[in-house]
Amino acid sequence: MFTNLRIFAVNHQKISSLHINTMCCCKIRLSLKRSKLHEPVGRKYSSLPGLIGNDIKSLHSIINPPMAKIRNIGIMAHIDAGKTTTTERILYYSGYTRSLGDVDDGDTVTDFMAQERERGITIQSAAVTFDWKGYRVNLIDTPGHVDFTLEVERCLRVLDGAVAVFDASAGVEAQTLTVWRQADKHKIPRICFLNKMDKTGASFNYAVESIREKLKAKPLLLQLPIGEGKTFKGVVDVVSKEKLLWEVNSDDGKDFERKPLLDVSDPELLKETIEARSALIEQVADLDDEFADLVLGEFSENFDLLPAEKLQTAIHRVTLAQTAVPVLCGSALKNKGVQPLLDAITMYLPSPEEHKYEFLPWYKGDLCALAFKVLHDRQRGPLVFMRIYSGTLKPQLTIHNINGNCTERISRLLLPFADQHVEIPSLTAGNIALTVGLKHTATGDTIVLSKSSALAAARRAGREGEKKHRQNSETERLLLAGVEIPEPVFFCTIEPPSVAKQPDLDHALKCLQREDPSLKVRLDPDSGQTILCGMGELHIEIIHDRIKREYGLETYLGPLQVAYRETILNSVRTTDTLDRTLGDKRHLVSVELEVRPTEAPSVVPVIEYAPGVSEDLLKVSQEAVENGIHSACLQGPLLGSPVQDVAITLHSLMIYPGTSTTMVSACLSRCVQKALKKADRQVLEPLMNLEVTVTRDHLSPVLADLAQRRGNIQEIQTRQDNRVVIGFVPLAEIMGYSTVLRTLTSGSATFALELSSYQAMSPQDQSTLLIQRRGST
Ligand SMILES: Nc1nc2c(ncn2[C@@H]2O[C@H](COP(=O)(O)OP(=O)(O)OP(=O)(O)O)[C@@H](O)[C@H]2O)c(=O)[nH]1
């Protein structure tokens, strides 16, 4: 077996040439505390647990543990809540690293891109595998910045459970709400970790209350803090009525004392704990009938006698049902409370087999996996992270990619221990694998054993959900991704240093798009320039920098522009005829159609056919008709921006025999454009949700500034000593806001932005924009 196992220890020199990138970017958080750039620090990694001392037994358990012992877990939070620090502690206590990494020193394992280390920011999520008390935990550290929300969502799709990390002095913050909603959407059971309990201003009760109020969740208090802020020393385990104290002088928090609470030594704390435990038991009994029967039967006289295990099992069920969330607390930075968090992960979050996936029976044990992340490694080519739902992955296995409709071979199979990768002979369902050798698989692709296996699964799926999935093609039913890719809100031109380098730029952009589906690249039909479209200023900056660092290309970005949309306000009916003779062939198309605004929002045009349009004709030309309509709606008549919220009804269509489909599309496209031009038109602009956290002293200048930016303030909340301004502001007005806010508040404020919707511009703002655009072209 040893011959099949090799460790790829990736040292820091390698990292810079390996995956990812080194780039400079600005962190939206305004505090400059990390402005010092760090050289990547050399760091020793221990051998993997089980690989030392010829321990073949644990070696076996490392590769394929029983499914009940697997936990696929994500860590999600608002920026800076402490996800990376918590992950570092987790890796240290699980024996995977020998020293404690620190984001402020730039030597963490999961933030392993050089830029992440330099700036202490998580950009790409990294999967880390480790073992804890006989459990295999695959942990994903996700980015907190809103520009990378898609990364978070993509990871949530493959997880069975998540830990939501909060800054205990701030409670629920803007980005927490976003990721919480995403976790709701993917039905991910969660536990909450109130981090930074050591920080001045930390408040357990305040943070719990904000979970209740803002997330509308039912917190189950499994712990109580012993002290808060500077006096924070440990926690009380409410379930077992024990106190856990970390030694004051311990520099790594590895050793801590766990003692039962006794009336003689801790009368007050014991009383408080018994009350909290009774409240917890009542809360769980309210949510779980089986537990209620137990409590009301055997233990109704005295809750105190209820064994901890019974309560734990019930909490596990309630967590899975997502009717409540267990809450724990600690301080990752000060090394307190992380080991109990690990215990809670294995105890309360589900194993893969506890998640019922409707598609599993379709495969009957054949391979089914989702590629959820692609990284480009200069030496090994693309590395694809996969969640295996069914079947087994092996090196040299030929697999079929349903999205790409292609077949390719996995050359090697690895277990992703952050920047150490262990080569393995096979990996079974429930695990997260890293594959080498797949050249065409992109993020979000569904992987199966073979084309025939996909067809067999599609037939089973078809039989099962005949009505439910009627519109989808056979194989579309099998696609797992389900991650909606938000439309980009920013774009800019990108140019290579010389025309000769254009193919290199195209290659780099193609690779980056496979990794990151939220990056869109298109060609400007008028200028022929390449256009980059992204989710935010930081996103585009990072792509630019990655092209330089990873692909050695110095590119030039045009000014960053807001991605507007257009729509129409009234119905217009029009006709068009295209009559062209090419060679000896006559192409003749005649069309009559109507464009009108839709009632419900729709990014793509809604296409309808009037009864007068011949069904036979549509059978052969429908695709060409719809291509023509879609292409017309890509460039609206006002700004050349995509047109949305329009419905198009085709009233008549005449096609002369022998006319090419290209001519049909061209005629439709021209006719739609003509109709759009005749209609009353409206520019839609991206409107952002804005949350600014600012000290009381700086509130007035921030509000005055927002008023000038067409900001619409909805609410000003009090968060401890700070004020939180919540409102909307047009994206066009908020570009470069980090610099302005830093100046206004001496670097003491933070802000978070998220796309809310596209909204109609006022006539005055619209005409100013149009004048500006026309002036600049
Ligand atoms: N006082 C205190 N500070 C902490 C604690 N945990 C993390 N920090 C600090 O908070 C800052 C952010 O920590 P990170 O671990 O990078 O947070 P993150 O959530 O991973 O941040 P992003 O990846 O940028 O979203 C760093 O300066 C940490 O040292 C804690 O328990 N107590």
mmCIF file of C-alpha atoms and ligand atoms in Angstrom, residues 27 29 33-34 77-87 102-104 108 111 119-123 141-145 165 167 193 195-200 330-336, ligand 1:
data_model
loop_
_atom_site.group_PDB
_atom_site.id
_atom_site.type_symbol
_atom_site.label_atom_id
_atom_site.label_comp_id
_atom_site.label_asym_id
_atom_site.label_seq_id
_atom_site.Cartn_x
_atom_site.Cartn_y
_atom_site.Cartn_z
ATOM 1 C CA LYS A 27 -8.987 45.034 1.124
ATOM 2 C CA ARG A 29 -11.952 46.749 5.216
ATOM 3 C CA LYS A 33 -3.509 47.348 10.661
ATOM 4 C CA ARG A 34 -2.173 44.869 8.141
ATOM 5 C CA ALA A 77 -18.828 34.389 8.062
ATOM 6 C CA HIS A 78 -18.588 38.113 7.544
ATOM 7 C CA ILE A 79 -15.177 39.352 6.506
ATOM 8 C CA ASP A 80 -12.683 39.330 9.389
ATOM 9 C CA ALA A 81 -14.850 37.360 11.809
ATOM 10 C CA GLY A 82 -11.929 34.987 12.195
ATOM 11 C CA LYS A 83 -12.594 32.060 9.843
ATOM 12 C CA THR A 84 -8.979 31.663 8.841
ATOM 13 C CA THR A 85 -7.685 31.963 12.400
ATOM 14 C CA THR A 86 -10.232 29.381 13.538
ATOM 15 C CA THR A 87 -9.226 27.029 10.706
ATOM 16 C CA ASP A 102 -1.426 33.688 12.095
ATOM 17 C CA VAL A 103 -3.211 35.768 9.474
ATOM 18 C CA ASP A 104 -1.465 38.856 10.814
ATOM 19 C CA THR A 108 -1.675 30.461 7.501
ATOM 20 C CA ASP A 111 -4.859 31.353 2.908
ATOM 21 C CA ARG A 119 -2.952 40.842 2.979
ATOM 22 C CA GLY A 120 -4.534 38.364 5.347
ATOM 23 C CA ILE A 121 -7.571 37.988 3.119
ATOM 24 C CA THR A 122 -9.192 34.792 1.927
ATOM 25 C CA ILE A 123 -9.869 34.943 -1.778
ATOM 26 C CA ASP A 141 -12.470 27.924 4.354
ATOM 27 C CA THR A 142 -14.580 30.330 2.350
ATOM 28 C CA PRO A 143 -13.951 33.967 1.478
ATOM 29 C CA GLY A 144 -15.839 36.644 3.355
ATOM 30 C CA HIS A 145 -15.755 39.415 0.758
ATOM 31 C CA VAL A 165 -18.274 32.232 12.728
ATOM 32 C CA ASP A 167 -17.258 38.390 15.833
ATOM 33 C CA PHE A 193 -19.259 29.921 16.873
ATOM 34 C CA ASN A 195 -15.431 34.096 18.164
ATOM 35 C CA LYS A 196 -13.365 36.964 19.583
ATOM 36 C CA MET A 197 -14.815 36.561 23.088
ATOM 37 C CA ASP A 198 -11.511 38.052 24.322
ATOM 38 C CA LYS A 199 -12.054 41.315 22.456
ATOM 39 C CA THR A 200 -13.046 44.482 24.302
ATOM 40 C CA GLY A 330 -14.430 31.079 22.233
ATOM 41 C CA SER A 331 -11.435 33.009 21.026
ATOM 42 C CA ALA A 332 -9.519 31.452 18.169
ATOM 43 C CA LEU A 333 -6.743 34.023 18.457
ATOM 44 C CA LYS A 334 -6.246 33.350 22.152
ATOM 45 C CA ASN A 335 -6.545 29.587 21.580
ATOM 46 C CA LYS A 336 -9.675 29.047 23.634
HETATM 47 N N1 LIG B 1 -9.265 39.593 19.404
HETATM 48 C C1 LIG B 1 -9.402 38.611 18.518
HETATM 49 N N2 LIG B 1 -9.019 38.780 17.243
HETATM 50 C C2 LIG B 1 -9.168 37.762 16.375
HETATM 51 C C3 LIG B 1 -9.709 36.516 16.779
HETATM 52 N N3 LIG B 1 -9.741 35.704 15.689
HETATM 53 C C4 LIG B 1 -9.233 36.405 14.665
HETATM 54 N N4 LIG B 1 -8.882 37.647 15.079
HETATM 55 C C5 LIG B 1 -8.277 38.702 14.273
HETATM 56 O O1 LIG B 1 -9.246 39.171 13.358
HETATM 57 C C6 LIG B 1 -8.633 39.484 12.115
HETATM 58 C C7 LIG B 1 -9.313 38.673 10.994
HETATM 59 O O2 LIG B 1 -9.049 37.303 11.192
HETATM 60 P P1 LIG B 1 -9.144 36.233 10.001
HETATM 61 O O3 LIG B 1 -8.944 34.911 10.628
HETATM 62 O O4 LIG B 1 -8.306 36.632 8.832
HETATM 63 O O5 LIG B 1 -10.639 36.432 9.562
HETATM 64 P P2 LIG B 1 -11.353 35.864 8.265
HETATM 65 O O6 LIG B 1 -12.769 35.767 8.651
HETATM 66 O O7 LIG B 1 -10.673 34.648 7.773
HETATM 67 O O8 LIG B 1 -11.123 37.051 7.229
HETATM 68 P P3 LIG B 1 -11.306 37.045 5.616
HETATM 69 O O9 LIG B 1 -10.681 35.801 5.106
HETATM 70 O O10 LIG B 1 -10.560 38.248 5.177
HETATM 71 O O11 LIG B 1 -12.741 37.126 5.380
HETATM 72 C C8 LIG B 1 -7.139 39.166 12.281
HETATM 73 O O12 LIG B 1 -6.475 40.361 12.621
HETATM 74 C C9 LIG B 1 -7.112 38.201 13.438
HETATM 75 O O13 LIG B 1 -5.905 38.228 14.174
HETATM 76 C C10 LIG B 1 -10.090 36.339 18.152
HETATM 77 O O14 LIG B 1 -10.548 35.294 18.601
HETATM 78 N N5 LIG B 1 -9.909 37.422 18.957
#
